[in-house]
PDB file of C-alpha atoms in Angstrom:
ATOM      1  CA  UNK A   1      -7.545   8.803  66.017  1.00  0.00           C
ATOM      2  CA  UNK A   2      -6.841   5.251  64.859  1.00  0.00           C
ATOM      3  CA  UNK A   3      -6.484   4.711  61.154  1.00  0.00           C
ATOM      4  CA  UNK A   4      -9.472   3.077  59.499  1.00  0.00           C
ATOM      5  CA  UNK A   5      -9.206  -0.503  58.338  1.00  0.00           C
ATOM      6  CA  UNK A   6      -8.156  -0.883  54.677  1.00  0.00           C
ATOM      7  CA  UNK A   7     -11.090  -1.458  52.381  1.00  0.00           C
ATOM      8  CA  UNK A   8     -10.757  -3.827  49.427  1.00  0.00           C
ATOM      9  CA  UNK A   9     -13.242  -4.549  46.661  1.00  0.00           C
ATOM     10  CA  UNK A  10     -12.450  -7.697  44.692  1.00  0.00           C
ATOM     11  CA  UNK A  11     -13.550  -8.256  41.104  1.00  0.00           C
ATOM     12  CA  UNK A  12     -13.080 -11.803  39.757  1.00  0.00           C
ATOM     13  CA  UNK A  13     -12.096 -12.717  36.242  1.00  0.00           C
ATOM     14  CA  UNK A  14     -14.320 -13.322  33.249  1.00  0.00           C
ATOM     15  CA  UNK A  15     -16.801 -16.084  34.008  1.00  0.00           C
ATOM     16  CA  UNK A  16     -15.429 -16.540  37.534  1.00  0.00           C
ATOM     17  CA  UNK A  17     -16.899 -15.674  40.922  1.00  0.00           C
ATOM     18  CA  UNK A  18     -15.958 -15.267  44.581  1.00  0.00           C
ATOM     19  CA  UNK A  19     -14.400 -18.749  44.670  1.00  0.00           C
ATOM     20  CA  UNK A  20     -11.210 -17.489  42.981  1.00  0.00           C
ATOM     21  CA  UNK A  21     -10.542 -15.364  46.077  1.00  0.00           C
ATOM     22  CA  UNK A  22     -10.895 -18.211  48.572  1.00  0.00           C
ATOM     23  CA  UNK A  23      -7.134 -18.310  49.227  1.00  0.00           C
ATOM     24  CA  UNK A  24      -6.486 -14.574  48.966  1.00  0.00           C
ATOM     25  CA  UNK A  25      -9.356 -13.030  50.902  1.00  0.00           C
ATOM     26  CA  UNK A  26      -8.452 -14.513  54.327  1.00  0.00           C
ATOM     27  CA  UNK A  27      -4.923 -13.112  53.993  1.00  0.00           C
ATOM     28  CA  UNK A  28      -5.974  -9.498  53.412  1.00  0.00           C
ATOM     29  CA  UNK A  29      -5.498  -7.230  56.413  1.00  0.00           C
ATOM     30  CA  UNK A  30      -8.685  -5.214  56.153  1.00  0.00           C
ATOM     31  CA  UNK A  31     -12.266  -5.472  55.020  1.00  0.00           C
ATOM     32  CA  UNK A  32     -12.721  -7.209  51.681  1.00  0.00           C
ATOM     33  CA  UNK A  33     -15.904  -7.389  49.632  1.00  0.00           C
ATOM     34  CA  UNK A  34     -16.301  -9.428  46.461  1.00  0.00           C
ATOM     35  CA  UNK A  35     -18.358  -7.657  43.797  1.00  0.00           C
ATOM     36  CA  UNK A  36     -20.434 -10.325  42.026  1.00  0.00           C
ATOM     37  CA  UNK A  37     -20.995 -10.034  38.298  1.00  0.00           C
ATOM     38  CA  UNK A  38     -24.368  -8.759  37.156  1.00  0.00           C
ATOM     39  CA  UNK A  39     -26.193 -10.085  34.126  1.00  0.00           C
ATOM     40  CA  UNK A  40     -25.869  -7.470  31.358  1.00  0.00           C
ATOM     41  CA  UNK A  41     -28.999  -6.110  29.768  1.00  0.00           C
ATOM     42  CA  UNK A  42     -29.539  -6.306  26.012  1.00  0.00           C
ATOM     43  CA  UNK A  43     -27.134  -3.970  24.230  1.00  0.00           C
ATOM     44  CA  UNK A  44     -25.663  -2.672  27.482  1.00  0.00           C
ATOM     45  CA  UNK A  45     -22.449  -0.682  27.129  1.00  0.00           C
ATOM     46  CA  UNK A  46     -19.445  -1.249  29.349  1.00  0.00           C
ATOM     47  CA  UNK A  47     -19.714   2.206  31.025  1.00  0.00           C
ATOM     48  CA  UNK A  48     -23.363   1.594  31.873  1.00  0.00           C
ATOM     49  CA  UNK A  49     -22.605  -1.864  33.201  1.00  0.00           C
ATOM     50  CA  UNK A  50     -19.731  -0.526  35.305  1.00  0.00           C
ATOM     51  CA  UNK A  51     -22.020   2.162  36.741  1.00  0.00           C
ATOM     52  CA  UNK A  52     -24.347  -0.571  37.966  1.00  0.00           C
ATOM     53  CA  UNK A  53     -21.428  -2.525  39.411  1.00  0.00           C
ATOM     54  CA  UNK A  54     -20.153   0.615  41.149  1.00  0.00           C
ATOM     55  CA  UNK A  55     -23.334   0.826  43.202  1.00  0.00           C
ATOM     56  CA  UNK A  56     -21.678  -1.728  45.469  1.00  0.00           C
ATOM     57  CA  UNK A  57     -18.683   0.579  46.115  1.00  0.00           C
ATOM     58  CA  UNK A  58     -18.973   3.293  48.762  1.00  0.00           C
ATOM     59  CA  UNK A  59     -18.152   6.580  46.956  1.00  0.00           C
ATOM     60  CA  UNK A  60     -17.171   8.333  50.211  1.00  0.00           C
ATOM     61  CA  UNK A  61     -14.439   5.920  51.312  1.00  0.00           C
ATOM     62  CA  UNK A  62     -10.910   5.463  49.931  1.00  0.00           C
ATOM     63  CA  UNK A  63     -10.541   1.873  48.800  1.00  0.00           C
ATOM     64  CA  UNK A  64      -8.508  -0.508  46.712  1.00  0.00           C
ATOM     65  CA  UNK A  65     -10.177  -2.052  43.677  1.00  0.00           C
ATOM     66  CA  UNK A  66      -8.535  -5.400  42.960  1.00  0.00           C
ATOM     67  CA  UNK A  67      -9.436  -6.651  39.492  1.00  0.00           C
ATOM     68  CA  UNK A  68      -8.473 -10.057  38.136  1.00  0.00           C
ATOM     69  CA  UNK A  69      -8.243 -10.393  34.333  1.00  0.00           C
ATOM     70  CA  UNK A  70     -11.465  -8.878  32.912  1.00  0.00           C
ATOM     71  CA  UNK A  71     -12.130  -7.610  36.424  1.00  0.00           C
ATOM     72  CA  UNK A  72      -9.116  -5.343  35.987  1.00  0.00           C
ATOM     73  CA  UNK A  73     -10.736  -3.644  33.008  1.00  0.00           C
ATOM     74  CA  UNK A  74     -13.887  -3.116  35.033  1.00  0.00           C
ATOM     75  CA  UNK A  75     -11.847  -1.721  37.937  1.00  0.00           C
ATOM     76  CA  UNK A  76     -10.139   0.788  35.635  1.00  0.00           C
ATOM     77  CA  UNK A  77     -13.484   1.868  34.207  1.00  0.00           C
ATOM     78  CA  UNK A  78     -14.955   2.100  37.697  1.00  0.00           C
ATOM     79  CA  UNK A  79     -12.250   4.501  38.810  1.00  0.00           C
ATOM     80  CA  UNK A  80     -13.784   7.097  36.478  1.00  0.00           C
ATOM     81  CA  UNK A  81     -16.794   7.316  38.807  1.00  0.00           C
ATOM     82  CA  UNK A  82     -15.080   6.281  42.056  1.00  0.00           C
ATOM     83  CA  UNK A  83     -12.060   8.625  42.120  1.00  0.00           C
ATOM     84  CA  UNK A  84     -11.133   7.682  45.712  1.00  0.00           C
ATOM     85  CA  UNK A  85     -10.315   4.166  44.542  1.00  0.00           C
ATOM     86  CA  UNK A  86      -6.848   2.854  43.813  1.00  0.00           C
ATOM     87  CA  UNK A  87      -6.667   0.092  41.223  1.00  0.00           C
ATOM     88  CA  UNK A  88      -4.601  -3.073  41.398  1.00  0.00           C
ATOM     89  CA  UNK A  89      -4.553  -5.308  38.336  1.00  0.00           C
ATOM     90  CA  UNK A  90      -3.936  -9.029  38.814  1.00  0.00           C
ATOM     91  CA  UNK A  91      -3.354 -11.022  35.628  1.00  0.00           C
ATOM     92  CA  UNK A  92      -4.770  -8.078  33.690  1.00  0.00           C
ATOM     93  CA  UNK A  93      -3.713  -5.207  31.444  1.00  0.00           C
ATOM     94  CA  UNK A  94      -3.596  -1.439  32.049  1.00  0.00           C
ATOM     95  CA  UNK A  95      -4.916  -0.414  28.626  1.00  0.00           C
ATOM     96  CA  UNK A  96      -6.174  -1.849  25.352  1.00  0.00           C
ATOM     97  CA  UNK A  97      -2.822  -1.459  23.617  1.00  0.00           C
ATOM     98  CA  UNK A  98      -1.494  -4.278  25.822  1.00  0.00           C
ATOM     99  CA  UNK A  99      -3.900  -6.836  24.357  1.00  0.00           C
ATOM    100  CA  UNK A 100      -1.607  -9.724  23.309  1.00  0.00           C
ATOM    101  CA  UNK A 101      -1.281 -10.891  19.673  1.00  0.00           C
ATOM    102  CA  UNK A 102      -3.464 -13.994  20.089  1.00  0.00           C
ATOM    103  CA  UNK A 103      -6.405 -12.018  21.450  1.00  0.00           C
ATOM    104  CA  UNK A 104      -5.933  -9.365  18.760  1.00  0.00           C
ATOM    105  CA  UNK A 105      -6.139 -12.104  16.148  1.00  0.00           C
ATOM    106  CA  UNK A 106      -9.290 -13.488  17.730  1.00  0.00           C
ATOM    107  CA  UNK A 107     -10.765  -9.990  17.765  1.00  0.00           C
ATOM    108  CA  UNK A 108      -9.811  -9.119  14.212  1.00  0.00           C
ATOM    109  CA  UNK A 109     -11.129 -12.361  12.731  1.00  0.00           C
ATOM    110  CA  UNK A 110     -14.309 -12.311  14.785  1.00  0.00           C
ATOM    111  CA  UNK A 111     -13.941 -16.049  15.315  1.00  0.00           C
ATOM    112  CA  UNK A 112     -15.025 -15.734  18.948  1.00  0.00           C
ATOM    113  CA  UNK A 113     -18.545 -14.899  17.754  1.00  0.00           C
ATOM    114  CA  UNK A 114     -18.881 -18.307  16.096  1.00  0.00           C
ATOM    115  CA  UNK A 115     -18.418 -20.391  19.225  1.00  0.00           C
ATOM    116  CA  UNK A 116     -20.758 -20.231  22.221  1.00  0.00           C
ATOM    117  CA  UNK A 117     -18.965 -19.828  25.578  1.00  0.00           C
ATOM    118  CA  UNK A 118     -20.475 -23.137  26.708  1.00  0.00           C
ATOM    119  CA  UNK A 119     -17.934 -24.895  24.480  1.00  0.00           C
ATOM    120  CA  UNK A 120     -15.264 -24.071  27.036  1.00  0.00           C
ATOM    121  CA  UNK A 121     -16.927 -26.535  29.376  1.00  0.00           C
ATOM    122  CA  UNK A 122     -16.253 -29.358  26.920  1.00  0.00           C
ATOM    123  CA  UNK A 123     -12.486 -28.869  26.922  1.00  0.00           C
ATOM    124  CA  UNK A 124     -11.410 -28.315  30.539  1.00  0.00           C
ATOM    125  CA  UNK A 125      -7.907 -29.694  29.951  1.00  0.00           C
ATOM    126  CA  UNK A 126      -7.242 -27.151  27.210  1.00  0.00           C
ATOM    127  CA  UNK A 127      -8.455 -24.433  29.556  1.00  0.00           C
ATOM    128  CA  UNK A 128      -6.257 -25.830  32.309  1.00  0.00           C
ATOM    129  CA  UNK A 129      -3.172 -25.410  30.108  1.00  0.00           C
ATOM    130  CA  UNK A 130      -4.115 -21.957  28.838  1.00  0.00           C
ATOM    131  CA  UNK A 131      -4.926 -20.573  32.275  1.00  0.00           C
ATOM    132  CA  UNK A 132      -2.053 -22.284  34.063  1.00  0.00           C
ATOM    133  CA  UNK A 133      -4.190 -24.297  36.469  1.00  0.00           C
ATOM    134  CA  UNK A 134      -2.443 -26.935  38.585  1.00  0.00           C
ATOM    135  CA  UNK A 135      -3.763 -30.456  39.004  1.00  0.00           C
ATOM    136  CA  UNK A 136      -5.657 -31.419  42.120  1.00  0.00           C
ATOM    137  CA  UNK A 137      -7.801 -28.953  44.042  1.00  0.00           C
ATOM    138  CA  UNK A 138      -7.078 -26.073  41.647  1.00  0.00           C
ATOM    139  CA  UNK A 139      -8.248 -28.084  38.666  1.00  0.00           C
ATOM    140  CA  UNK A 140     -11.408 -29.191  40.483  1.00  0.00           C
ATOM    141  CA  UNK A 141     -12.156 -25.550  41.327  1.00  0.00           C
ATOM    142  CA  UNK A 142     -11.495 -24.546  37.731  1.00  0.00           C
ATOM    143  CA  UNK A 143     -13.918 -27.186  36.430  1.00  0.00           C
ATOM    144  CA  UNK A 144     -16.591 -26.025  38.879  1.00  0.00           C
ATOM    145  CA  UNK A 145     -16.207 -22.441  37.690  1.00  0.00           C
ATOM    146  CA  UNK A 146     -16.433 -23.548  34.052  1.00  0.00           C
ATOM    147  CA  UNK A 147     -19.545 -25.563  34.830  1.00  0.00           C
ATOM    148  CA  UNK A 148     -21.249 -22.591  36.483  1.00  0.00           C
ATOM    149  CA  UNK A 149     -20.402 -19.953  33.844  1.00  0.00           C
ATOM    150  CA  UNK A 150     -23.407 -17.840  32.903  1.00  0.00           C
ATOM    151  CA  UNK A 151     -23.486 -17.794  29.061  1.00  0.00           C
ATOM    152  CA  UNK A 152     -25.172 -14.395  28.558  1.00  0.00           C
ATOM    153  CA  UNK A 153     -22.682 -12.618  30.776  1.00  0.00           C
ATOM    154  CA  UNK A 154     -19.696 -14.576  29.438  1.00  0.00           C
ATOM    155  CA  UNK A 155     -20.426 -13.841  25.776  1.00  0.00           C
ATOM    156  CA  UNK A 156     -21.002 -10.154  26.570  1.00  0.00           C
ATOM    157  CA  UNK A 157     -17.801  -9.902  28.639  1.00  0.00           C
ATOM    158  CA  UNK A 158     -15.642 -11.524  25.942  1.00  0.00           C
ATOM    159  CA  UNK A 159     -16.958  -9.000  23.441  1.00  0.00           C
ATOM    160  CA  UNK A 160     -16.289  -6.091  25.818  1.00  0.00           C
ATOM    161  CA  UNK A 161     -12.763  -7.310  26.521  1.00  0.00           C
ATOM    162  CA  UNK A 162     -11.853  -7.561  22.854  1.00  0.00           C
ATOM    163  CA  UNK A 163     -13.450  -4.221  21.911  1.00  0.00           C
ATOM    164  CA  UNK A 164     -12.339  -2.265  25.003  1.00  0.00           C
ATOM    165  CA  UNK A 165     -11.664   1.444  24.486  1.00  0.00           C
ATOM    166  CA  UNK A 166      -9.327   2.357  27.346  1.00  0.00           C
ATOM    167  CA  UNK A 167      -9.051   6.034  26.392  1.00  0.00           C
ATOM    168  CA  UNK A 168      -9.007   8.332  29.429  1.00  0.00           C
ATOM    169  CA  UNK A 169      -9.205   5.638  32.072  1.00  0.00           C
ATOM    170  CA  UNK A 170      -6.549   7.831  33.667  1.00  0.00           C
ATOM    171  CA  UNK A 171      -4.630   7.586  36.914  1.00  0.00           C
ATOM    172  CA  UNK A 172      -1.997   5.131  38.033  1.00  0.00           C
ATOM    173  CA  UNK A 173      -2.661   1.469  38.586  1.00  0.00           C
ATOM    174  CA  UNK A 174      -0.433  -1.242  39.986  1.00  0.00           C
ATOM    175  CA  UNK A 175      -0.024  -4.340  37.824  1.00  0.00           C
ATOM    176  CA  UNK A 176       0.796  -7.844  39.067  1.00  0.00           C
ATOM    177  CA  UNK A 177       1.518 -10.462  36.405  1.00  0.00           C
ATOM    178  CA  UNK A 178       2.770 -14.017  36.446  1.00  0.00           C
ATOM    179  CA  UNK A 179       5.826 -14.951  34.427  1.00  0.00           C
ATOM    180  CA  UNK A 180       3.940 -17.959  32.990  1.00  0.00           C
ATOM    181  CA  UNK A 181       0.668 -16.172  32.153  1.00  0.00           C
ATOM    182  CA  UNK A 182      -0.451 -17.323  28.689  1.00  0.00           C
ATOM    183  CA  UNK A 183      -3.524 -15.083  28.512  1.00  0.00           C
ATOM    184  CA  UNK A 184      -1.770 -11.787  29.291  1.00  0.00           C
ATOM    185  CA  UNK A 185       1.934 -12.632  29.064  1.00  0.00           C
ATOM    186  CA  UNK A 186       4.477 -10.041  30.213  1.00  0.00           C
ATOM    187  CA  UNK A 187       5.483  -7.952  27.242  1.00  0.00           C
ATOM    188  CA  UNK A 188       7.849  -5.099  26.451  1.00  0.00           C
ATOM    189  CA  UNK A 189       6.089  -2.726  28.852  1.00  0.00           C
ATOM    190  CA  UNK A 190       7.500  -3.177  32.392  1.00  0.00           C
ATOM    191  CA  UNK A 191       5.082  -4.324  35.070  1.00  0.00           C
ATOM    192  CA  UNK A 192       5.170  -3.481  38.756  1.00  0.00           C
ATOM    193  CA  UNK A 193       5.392  -7.051  40.042  1.00  0.00           C
ATOM    194  CA  UNK A 194       6.194 -10.308  38.294  1.00  0.00           C
ATOM    195  CA  UNK A 195       5.289 -13.462  40.202  1.00  0.00           C
ATOM    196  CA  UNK A 196       7.748 -16.226  39.206  1.00  0.00           C
ATOM    197  CA  UNK A 197       5.870 -19.270  37.954  1.00  0.00           C
ATOM    198  CA  UNK A 198       2.516 -17.554  38.169  1.00  0.00           C
ATOM    199  CA  UNK A 199      -0.069 -18.326  35.486  1.00  0.00           C
ATOM    200  CA  UNK A 200      -3.399 -16.689  34.784  1.00  0.00           C
ATOM    201  CA  UNK A 201      -4.907 -18.567  37.749  1.00  0.00           C
ATOM    202  CA  UNK A 202      -2.298 -17.251  40.186  1.00  0.00           C
ATOM    203  CA  UNK A 203      -4.862 -15.413  42.318  1.00  0.00           C
ATOM    204  CA  UNK A 204      -5.522 -18.950  43.590  1.00  0.00           C
ATOM    205  CA  UNK A 205      -2.080 -20.551  43.324  1.00  0.00           C
ATOM    206  CA  UNK A 206       0.037 -17.603  44.499  1.00  0.00           C
ATOM    207  CA  UNK A 207      -2.276 -15.929  46.987  1.00  0.00           C
ATOM    208  CA  UNK A 208       0.387 -15.429  49.717  1.00  0.00           C
ATOM    209  CA  UNK A 209       2.703 -13.464  47.406  1.00  0.00           C
ATOM    210  CA  UNK A 210      -0.170 -11.362  46.092  1.00  0.00           C
ATOM    211  CA  UNK A 211      -1.541 -10.686  49.577  1.00  0.00           C
ATOM    212  CA  UNK A 212       1.822  -9.308  50.724  1.00  0.00           C
ATOM    213  CA  UNK A 213       1.771  -6.776  47.910  1.00  0.00           C
ATOM    214  CA  UNK A 214      -1.844  -5.764  48.575  1.00  0.00           C
ATOM    215  CA  UNK A 215      -1.358  -5.428  52.319  1.00  0.00           C
ATOM    216  CA  UNK A 216       1.725  -3.260  51.847  1.00  0.00           C
ATOM    217  CA  UNK A 217      -0.148  -1.077  49.367  1.00  0.00           C
ATOM    218  CA  UNK A 218      -3.019  -0.689  51.841  1.00  0.00           C
ATOM    219  CA  UNK A 219      -0.612   0.735  54.430  1.00  0.00           C
ATOM    220  CA  UNK A 220       0.367   3.610  52.139  1.00  0.00           C
ATOM    221  CA  UNK A 221      -1.488   6.945  52.156  1.00  0.00           C
ATOM    222  CA  UNK A 222      -4.116   7.005  49.407  1.00  0.00           C
ATOM    223  CA  UNK A 223      -2.446  10.033  47.790  1.00  0.00           C
ATOM    224  CA  UNK A 224       0.902   8.260  47.564  1.00  0.00           C
ATOM    225  CA  UNK A 225       1.957   6.505  44.384  1.00  0.00           C
ATOM    226  CA  UNK A 226       2.359   2.743  44.857  1.00  0.00           C
ATOM    227  CA  UNK A 227       5.832   1.820  46.030  1.00  0.00           C
ATOM    228  CA  UNK A 228       7.633  -1.375  45.097  1.00  0.00           C
ATOM    229  CA  UNK A 229       7.456  -3.987  47.813  1.00  0.00           C
ATOM    230  CA  UNK A 230      10.896  -5.283  48.838  1.00  0.00           C
ATOM    231  CA  UNK A 231      10.829  -9.081  48.733  1.00  0.00           C
ATOM    232  CA  UNK A 232      13.649 -10.897  50.466  1.00  0.00           C
ATOM    233  CA  UNK A 233      12.755 -14.513  49.697  1.00  0.00           C
ATOM    234  CA  UNK A 234      12.939 -14.182  45.903  1.00  0.00           C
ATOM    235  CA  UNK A 235       9.278 -15.103  45.445  1.00  0.00           C
ATOM    236  CA  UNK A 236       8.346 -11.852  43.724  1.00  0.00           C
ATOM    237  CA  UNK A 237      10.256  -9.742  41.245  1.00  0.00           C
ATOM    238  CA  UNK A 238       9.589  -6.011  41.286  1.00  0.00           C
ATOM    239  CA  UNK A 239      10.034  -3.868  38.202  1.00  0.00           C
ATOM    240  CA  UNK A 240       9.579  -0.141  37.851  1.00  0.00           C
ATOM    241  CA  UNK A 241       7.530   1.258  35.022  1.00  0.00           C
TER     242      UNK A 241
END
């Protein structure tokens, strides 16, 4: 019997949507579905929100959950109720202890509560630097995403990111980070793959390198731990945990 086609579910970053996968999705060798963000209800907890998101994931099929930034947190939480899923983190962190110093400071001071998310739309160049967005088409896409951010969801997601309790997310995930990521910079904990020159927006800018990793992972048996992809052109650096 022929092997079934790999099944990917893609979760964009905080405030983003399916447009961040426009370069990556066509390169994936399998079926790929983007899970759109839902608007959180008043006082909704992250586990409850994730349960609603998980309704779009077939519980009977092995799959790969690909989470970008905040989407990685949601993917890790979703694995609790979708145990057949394997999680790949792009520009994200495997647990709350990896939150970088700047975001810890923002959390501890509570300053993020004083500024509405809409303010980000007023300073696109600052966001371009922080997220590592290139000029040209990438910057135009970035500005469009900023313009279309839904404020209720964005404020809720920022709060969930900063207050995330990652206890018992369990299981192994594969982490892909860019060497120039300012949001979640590589730290003392080794990552599985470092993309040279990749910033926080590398799901757009470095889609070919990321797709090679994902397609190789999809070829492995679901029970097998992720192996390190041998790269011969020097475009990706693999590290073991």
